[in-house]
Coordinates of C-alpha atoms in Angstrom, one line a residue:
M1 CA 192.1 237.3 123.6
K2 CA 188.2 237.4 124.9
R3 CA 187.3 234.3 122.5
F4 CA 190.1 232.6 123.5
N5 CA 189.4 233.0 126.9
K6 CA 186.0 232.3 126.4
T7 CA 186.9 228.5 124.1
I8 CA 189.0 227.1 127.1
L9 CA 186.9 227.7 129.8
A10 CA 184.2 226.0 128.5
V11 CA 186.6 222.7 127.8
A12 CA 187.8 223.4 131.4
V13 CA 184.2 224.0 133.7
T14 CA 183.4 220.4 133.8
L15 CA 186.9 219.3 134.9
A16 CA 187.3 222.4 137.5
S17 CA 184.3 221.0 138.9
S18 CA 184.3 217.2 139.1
Q19 CA 187.0 217.7 141.4
A20 CA 184.8 219.8 143.9
M21 CA 184.5 217.2 146.0
A22 CA 186.1 214.7 144.0
A23 CA 188.0 212.2 146.9
G24 CA 187.9 212.2 150.6
F25 CA 189.9 212.0 152.8
Q26 CA 189.7 208.6 155.0
L27 CA 189.9 210.3 158.8
N28 CA 191.6 207.5 161.2
S29 CA 190.9 209.9 164.6
Q30 CA 188.6 208.4 166.0
S31 CA 189.8 208.1 169.9
A32 CA 192.5 208.8 171.2
T33 CA 193.7 204.7 172.2
G34 CA 193.0 204.1 168.7
V35 CA 195.7 207.1 167.6
G36 CA 198.0 205.7 169.9
R37 CA 197.9 202.1 168.7
A38 CA 197.4 202.5 165.0
F39 CA 194.0 201.2 165.0
A40 CA 195.3 198.1 166.0
G41 CA 192.3 195.7 166.8
D42 CA 190.0 198.7 167.2
A43 CA 187.2 196.6 166.2
V44 CA 187.6 194.0 169.2
I45 CA 189.6 195.6 171.7
A46 CA 186.9 197.3 173.1
D47 CA 188.6 198.6 176.1
N48 CA 186.5 202.0 176.1
A49 CA 183.1 202.5 174.8
S50 CA 185.3 204.2 171.2
V51 CA 184.9 200.3 169.7
L52 CA 181.5 201.7 168.6
S53 CA 183.1 203.5 165.4
R54 CA 184.6 200.3 164.7
N55 CA 182.4 197.5 165.6
P56 CA 179.2 197.6 167.0
A57 CA 179.2 193.7 167.8
A58 CA 182.0 194.5 170.9
M59 CA 179.6 196.3 172.6
A60 CA 178.8 192.8 174.1
L61 CA 181.5 192.4 175.4
F62 CA 181.4 195.2 178.2
D63 CA 179.7 194.6 181.3
E64 CA 179.1 197.7 183.0
K65 CA 177.8 201.6 180.9
Q66 CA 180.7 203.3 179.5
L67 CA 181.2 207.5 178.7
S68 CA 184.2 208.2 175.9
M69 CA 185.1 211.7 174.8
G70 CA 187.6 213.7 173.3
L71 CA 189.3 215.2 170.8
T72 CA 191.3 214.8 168.3
Y73 CA 193.8 217.8 167.2
A74 CA 195.2 216.8 163.4
D75 CA 198.3 219.0 162.1
V76 CA 198.0 218.2 158.2
E77 CA 200.7 218.7 156.1
V78 CA 200.4 219.7 152.6
S79 CA 202.5 220.9 149.8
V80 CA 202.0 221.2 146.3
K81 CA 206.1 222.3 144.5
D82 CA 207.3 222.5 141.2
V83 CA 203.8 223.1 139.3
Y84 CA 205.1 224.0 135.3
I85 CA 204.1 223.3 131.4
D86 CA 206.3 223.3 128.9
S87 CA 206.3 225.8 126.3
A88 CA 208.1 226.8 122.8
L89 CA 208.8 229.2 125.4
D90 CA 210.8 226.6 126.9
Q91 CA 209.1 225.7 131.1
I92 CA 206.4 228.3 132.6
H93 CA 206.4 227.5 136.2
Y94 CA 203.8 228.5 138.7
G95 CA 205.3 228.5 142.0
H96 CA 204.4 226.3 144.7
V97 CA 202.4 226.4 148.1
E98 CA 204.4 224.8 151.0
D99 CA 201.2 224.8 153.6
A100 CA 198.3 224.1 151.6
A101 CA 195.5 223.0 154.4
E102 CA 194.8 223.2 157.9
A103 CA 194.9 222.3 160.5
K104 CA 191.8 220.6 162.3
I105 CA 189.8 219.9 165.2
I106 CA 188.1 216.6 165.3
P107 CA 185.8 216.1 168.1
N108 CA 184.1 212.6 169.5
F109 CA 181.9 210.6 171.7
Y110 CA 180.1 207.6 173.0
Y111 CA 178.1 205.9 174.9
V112 CA 177.2 202.5 175.5
S113 CA 175.1 200.6 178.2
P114 CA 174.3 197.0 178.8
V115 CA 171.0 196.1 179.3
N116 CA 171.1 192.2 180.2
D117 CA 173.7 190.1 179.5
K118 CA 172.7 189.3 176.3
F119 CA 171.4 192.7 174.4
A120 CA 173.3 196.6 174.2
Y121 CA 173.0 199.2 172.5
G122 CA 175.1 202.7 172.4
V123 CA 174.9 205.9 170.6
A124 CA 178.4 208.0 168.8
M125 CA 178.9 210.6 166.9
F126 CA 182.4 210.9 165.3
S127 CA 184.0 211.3 162.1
N128 CA 185.1 209.6 159.4
F129 CA 185.4 211.3 155.7
G130 CA 187.4 214.5 156.0
T131 CA 189.8 216.6 153.3
G132 CA 190.6 220.8 152.7
T133 CA 193.1 221.6 150.3
D134 CA 194.0 225.5 149.8
T135 CA 196.2 226.3 146.4
T136 CA 194.5 230.1 144.7
P137 CA 197.7 232.0 145.8
M138 CA 199.3 230.4 142.7
S139 CA 195.7 231.1 140.3
Q140 CA 195.9 234.8 141.3
Q141 CA 198.2 235.2 139.0
L142 CA 199.8 235.6 135.3
V143 CA 203.4 234.1 134.1
N144 CA 204.6 236.4 131.1
G145 CA 201.3 238.1 130.3
L146 CA 199.5 234.0 130.6
P147 CA 197.2 232.4 133.0
A148 CA 197.6 229.6 135.7
P149 CA 195.6 226.2 135.2
L150 CA 193.3 227.8 137.2
D151 CA 190.3 224.8 136.6
L152 CA 193.4 222.8 138.7
L153 CA 193.9 225.6 141.1
G154 CA 191.5 226.2 144.9
K155 CA 189.9 225.3 147.5
T156 CA 188.6 222.1 148.0
E157 CA 187.6 221.0 151.3
V158 CA 185.0 218.4 152.3
T159 CA 183.9 216.9 155.9
T160 CA 181.2 214.7 157.0
L161 CA 180.2 213.7 160.8
N162 CA 178.9 209.8 161.5
F163 CA 175.5 210.3 164.0
N164 CA 175.9 206.5 165.3
L165 CA 172.9 204.1 167.0
S166 CA 173.7 200.2 167.4
A167 CA 173.1 197.7 169.2
S168 CA 174.3 194.3 169.7
Y169 CA 173.5 190.0 170.9
R170 CA 175.5 187.6 172.6
F171 CA 174.2 184.5 171.1
N172 CA 177.1 182.4 173.9
D173 CA 180.4 182.8 175.3
H174 CA 181.8 183.1 172.0
F175 CA 179.6 184.8 169.7
S176 CA 178.1 188.1 169.4
I177 CA 176.7 190.5 166.5
G178 CA 175.9 193.6 166.4
A179 CA 174.1 196.0 163.8
G180 CA 173.8 200.4 163.6
V181 CA 172.5 203.2 161.4
D182 CA 174.6 205.9 160.7
M183 CA 173.2 209.4 159.3
I184 CA 176.2 211.5 158.0
Y185 CA 176.0 215.1 157.6
G186 CA 178.5 216.1 155.7
K187 CA 179.5 220.1 154.2
G188 CA 181.9 220.8 150.7
T189 CA 183.5 224.2 150.1
L190 CA 185.0 224.2 146.4
T191 CA 186.6 226.9 144.3
R192 CA 188.2 227.2 141.1
G193 CA 189.4 230.5 139.6
G194 CA 191.3 233.5 139.3
Q195 CA 193.4 236.0 137.3
V196 CA 193.4 235.7 133.1
P197 CA 193.5 238.6 130.5
T198 CA 191.5 240.3 128.3
Q199 CA 191.8 243.4 125.6
T200 CA 191.4 245.7 129.0
G201 CA 193.9 244.0 131.3
P202 CA 193.8 241.2 134.0
V203 CA 189.6 240.1 135.2
Q204 CA 189.1 237.6 137.8
Q205 CA 187.4 234.8 136.7
D206 CA 185.3 232.0 138.7
L207 CA 184.6 229.1 137.3
V208 CA 183.1 227.3 140.2
D209 CA 181.3 228.2 143.3
V210 CA 180.5 225.7 145.9
D211 CA 179.4 225.8 149.3
A212 CA 176.8 222.8 149.9
D213 CA 175.4 220.5 152.3
G214 CA 173.3 217.1 153.2
V215 CA 172.3 214.6 155.2
A216 CA 172.4 210.7 153.6
F217 CA 172.4 207.3 156.0
G218 CA 174.1 205.0 156.1
G219 CA 174.9 201.8 158.1
I220 CA 177.6 198.3 159.8
I221 CA 177.3 195.2 160.8
G222 CA 179.8 193.6 162.6
A223 CA 180.5 190.4 164.9
V224 CA 182.7 188.8 167.8
Y225 CA 184.0 185.5 168.3
E226 CA 186.0 184.7 171.2
I227 CA 187.9 181.7 171.7
N228 CA 188.5 182.8 175.5
A229 CA 188.6 185.7 177.5
D230 CA 192.5 186.3 176.2
H231 CA 191.6 185.6 172.2
R232 CA 189.4 187.3 170.4
F233 CA 188.3 188.2 166.7
G234 CA 186.4 191.1 165.2
M235 CA 185.2 192.2 162.1
S236 CA 183.3 194.8 160.6
Y237 CA 181.7 196.5 157.0
R238 CA 180.4 200.0 157.1
F239 CA 177.8 200.5 154.5
S240 CA 178.3 204.7 152.8
P241 CA 175.8 206.0 150.9
D242 CA 175.8 207.8 147.6
F243 CA 175.8 211.5 150.0
K244 CA 173.6 214.1 147.6
A245 CA 174.4 217.7 149.1
T246 CA 172.6 221.2 148.2
G247 CA 172.9 224.8 148.3
D248 CA 175.3 226.9 146.1
I249 CA 176.2 225.2 143.3
D250 CA 177.6 227.4 140.8
M251 CA 179.0 227.5 137.7
Y252 CA 180.4 229.0 134.8
N253 CA 178.9 228.8 131.2
P254 CA 181.6 231.1 129.3
V255 CA 178.3 230.1 126.2
A256 CA 176.0 231.7 128.1
G257 CA 178.6 233.8 129.6
A258 CA 176.7 233.1 133.1
N259 CA 176.4 230.6 135.9
V260 CA 174.6 227.4 136.2
A261 CA 173.0 227.0 139.3
F262 CA 172.4 223.2 140.3
D263 CA 170.4 222.1 143.4
E264 CA 171.8 219.2 143.7
I265 CA 175.4 217.0 144.1
N266 CA 176.1 213.2 143.9
I267 CA 179.0 211.8 145.5
P268 CA 179.2 208.1 146.0
M269 CA 181.0 207.4 149.1
P270 CA 183.0 204.2 149.7
D271 CA 182.0 201.5 152.1
I272 CA 184.4 200.2 154.7
F273 CA 185.4 196.8 155.6
Q274 CA 187.9 195.7 158.8
V275 CA 189.2 192.1 160.3
A276 CA 190.9 192.7 163.9
G277 CA 192.7 190.4 166.6
F278 CA 193.2 190.8 170.0
H279 CA 195.9 188.4 172.0
Q280 CA 196.9 188.4 175.7
L281 CA 200.2 186.7 175.5
T282 CA 200.8 187.7 179.1
E283 CA 200.0 189.2 182.4
K284 CA 201.0 192.9 181.1
F285 CA 201.8 192.2 177.4
A286 CA 198.7 192.3 174.7
L287 CA 199.4 192.2 170.5
H288 CA 196.6 193.4 168.5
Y289 CA 196.4 193.9 164.7
T290 CA 193.9 195.4 162.1
A291 CA 193.1 195.0 158.4
Q292 CA 191.0 197.3 156.5
L293 CA 189.8 197.0 153.0
T294 CA 187.8 201.0 152.1
T295 CA 186.3 200.4 148.0
W296 CA 187.4 203.4 147.1
G297 CA 186.6 202.0 143.5
D298 CA 183.5 202.9 144.3
F299 CA 183.3 206.1 143.3
K300 CA 183.5 206.0 139.7
E301 CA 181.6 209.7 138.6
I302 CA 180.2 212.6 140.1
T303 CA 177.1 213.9 139.1
V304 CA 175.3 217.4 139.6
I305 CA 170.9 217.1 139.1
D306 CA 168.8 220.4 138.0
G307 CA 170.6 222.8 136.4
T308 CA 169.2 226.5 136.3
I309 CA 170.2 229.8 134.4
G310 CA 167.9 232.2 135.5
G311 CA 165.2 230.2 136.8
V312 CA 165.3 228.4 133.3
P313 CA 165.9 225.0 133.6
V314 CA 169.3 223.8 131.3
A315 CA 170.8 221.0 132.8
P316 CA 168.6 218.0 134.3
E317 CA 171.7 215.7 135.1
A318 CA 175.1 216.6 134.0
S319 CA 177.8 213.6 134.5
L320 CA 180.6 215.6 136.2
K321 CA 183.8 213.5 136.0
T322 CA 184.8 209.6 135.3
Y323 CA 187.4 208.5 138.5
A324 CA 190.2 205.8 138.3
W325 CA 190.7 205.0 141.7
D326 CA 191.7 202.0 143.1
D327 CA 190.1 200.6 146.6
S328 CA 193.0 200.6 149.2
W329 CA 194.2 198.4 152.2
L330 CA 195.5 199.5 155.1
F331 CA 197.3 197.3 158.1
S332 CA 198.2 198.1 161.3
V333 CA 199.9 195.8 164.3
G334 CA 200.0 196.9 167.8
G335 CA 201.2 196.2 171.1
T336 CA 199.8 197.1 174.8
Y337 CA 201.3 197.3 178.3
T338 CA 200.1 197.5 181.2
L339 CA 202.6 199.1 183.7
N340 CA 201.3 199.3 186.5
H341 CA 197.6 200.3 188.3
D342 CA 198.0 203.3 187.0
W343 CA 199.3 203.0 183.3
T344 CA 199.2 201.6 180.3
L345 CA 201.1 202.0 177.6
R346 CA 200.3 201.1 174.4
A347 CA 201.9 201.8 170.7
G348 CA 201.6 200.3 166.9
Y349 CA 202.1 201.5 163.3
M350 CA 200.0 201.7 160.1
F351 CA 200.5 201.0 157.0
D352 CA 198.4 202.8 154.6
Q353 CA 197.2 203.0 150.9
G354 CA 197.1 205.2 148.8
V355 CA 193.6 205.6 146.3
V356 CA 194.5 207.3 143.3
G357 CA 195.2 205.2 140.4
E358 CA 195.6 206.6 136.7
V359 CA 194.1 209.8 137.3
S360 CA 195.8 211.9 139.9
S361 CA 195.0 215.7 141.2
I362 CA 196.9 218.7 142.2
S363 CA 193.5 219.3 144.6
I364 CA 193.7 216.1 146.3
P365 CA 197.3 215.1 146.9
D366 CA 197.2 210.9 148.1
S367 CA 200.6 208.3 148.5
D368 CA 201.7 205.2 150.5
R369 CA 201.4 206.6 153.8
Q370 CA 202.7 204.9 157.1
W371 CA 201.8 205.5 160.2
F372 CA 204.2 205.7 164.1
T373 CA 202.0 206.0 166.9
A374 CA 202.2 205.5 170.6
G375 CA 199.7 206.5 173.7
A376 CA 198.9 205.8 177.3
T377 CA 196.5 205.3 179.8
Y378 CA 196.1 206.9 183.0
N379 CA 193.4 205.8 185.7
L380 CA 192.1 208.3 187.8
G381 CA 190.5 206.3 190.1
K382 CA 188.0 203.8 189.9
H383 CA 185.6 204.5 187.4
A384 CA 187.9 207.3 185.3
S385 CA 190.5 207.3 183.1
L386 CA 192.9 209.7 180.4
D387 CA 194.1 208.3 177.0
F388 CA 196.9 210.1 175.0
G389 CA 197.8 209.5 171.6
V390 CA 199.8 211.0 169.1
A391 CA 200.7 209.2 165.6
F392 CA 203.3 210.9 163.1
V393 CA 201.6 210.0 159.2
R394 CA 204.4 210.2 157.0
G395 CA 204.2 210.1 153.2
E396 CA 206.1 210.6 149.3
D397 CA 206.5 212.3 147.5
V398 CA 204.0 212.0 144.4
D399 CA 205.3 213.5 140.7
L400 CA 202.0 213.7 138.8
I401 CA 200.8 215.2 135.7
E402 CA 197.2 217.1 135.5
H403 CA 195.5 218.2 132.2
S404 CA 194.4 221.7 132.5
A405 CA 192.4 222.1 129.8
I406 CA 192.9 226.2 130.6
T407 CA 197.3 225.9 130.1
G408 CA 196.0 223.3 127.3
G409 CA 194.5 226.4 124.9
L410 CA 197.4 227.8 125.0
P411 CA 199.4 229.0 121.8
I412 CA 202.4 228.3 123.1
G413 CA 203.4 224.7 122.3
P414 CA 201.9 221.4 121.8
D415 CA 201.9 220.2 125.2
T416 CA 200.9 223.2 127.6
G417 CA 198.0 221.1 129.2
M418 CA 199.9 218.9 130.9
V419 CA 200.8 220.0 134.5
H420 CA 203.5 218.6 136.2
A421 CA 203.5 219.5 139.8
T422 CA 204.6 216.8 143.0
T423 CA 202.6 217.0 146.3
R424 CA 202.7 215.5 149.6
S425 CA 200.9 215.1 152.8
N426 CA 202.5 214.5 156.4
A427 CA 200.6 214.6 159.2
T428 CA 201.0 215.2 163.1
Y429 CA 197.6 213.7 165.2
Y430 CA 197.3 215.0 169.1
S431 CA 194.5 213.4 170.6
M432 CA 193.3 213.2 174.6
Q433 CA 190.2 211.2 175.4
Y434 CA 188.1 211.0 178.5
N435 CA 186.5 207.6 180.1
Y436 CA 183.8 207.3 182.6
K437 CA 182.8 203.5 183.8
F438 CA 179.0 203.8 185.0

């Protein structure tokens, strides 16, 4: 059995490690106003400084300095159930995890300052990507003396934080442009491993243990076209870098019987393109909308660099996995209603397309999602206001099949490598924001 374990672990290491920071989960949590209107029109509405997260050109619409800062509480619900394989011994079930994700608090900060009637600049802090699941309980078991698909199970967490500096220029009453630089801090954690049988009894076998972080630079360009004060359009394109993270990156090599320590993981991040419109249809009611494309098709391969065992170089570069993800669109529409001098109400709907194509993943559940949102602004006075937003995000049940080299090596049937599971990902966002006009 010990030799058998080494054989299947050798095949499994690449698969497990490649899912370390496999796909970001694109966050839509940059502001309370955005949450309340499903981010419809956010690249051009410019009702507070948080427009910096979507389109730097919209700073040209400001005639006074503005500060916005807030928090979003993301209550994420991920379930992984009906995990099993078919075998000559009938189906072998590995249980389920009903709450595989943790709630997160996501901060944001924005400041916009017009210099004159042509130039403006702004600084911002927010997040565009993040994911976190933990299916470790299912890997810490032996079923009928056989290991679980522990190359597919464990903890996967990725967090990014954008620090942005942007400027805008107004050509005339109708057309403005903007550009900005993003400094992106990212951190990722991955563990894969669990109980495996040996001649002396069950032992813990760690396949992958990654704790890495790093800094990369990207950018954004944008434009705004104003037909008049009540009708305008905006567009922007955010360039994302190939993200390089360093830290503790250990992967078990069963042939050597030791861990390979890599210095760096290279993770390609997607670009984001969006167009938006805003129309003040009456004195009290405005309609707005957004279409956004995220180029997840660019997310093709994760590599690790400079692998050593005991300080001796063994792998200058390795390809961990090739992906088959699709570019993803989202479409949102919303409305804003000015109730009175104190209160402004908003609501929205978004259809958010899933990114997974031919290759599914237990550790990163994904599906098409629908957003149902509502929000409000309360004016505290002439200069200050509070925004509130809530979004109910509902995914779909996805029946998937993912290959495990661990169970694929079990001598109990030809299809044991095909792990079946049903996943679902929902979330509820609660957001609050403070705005001040100087």
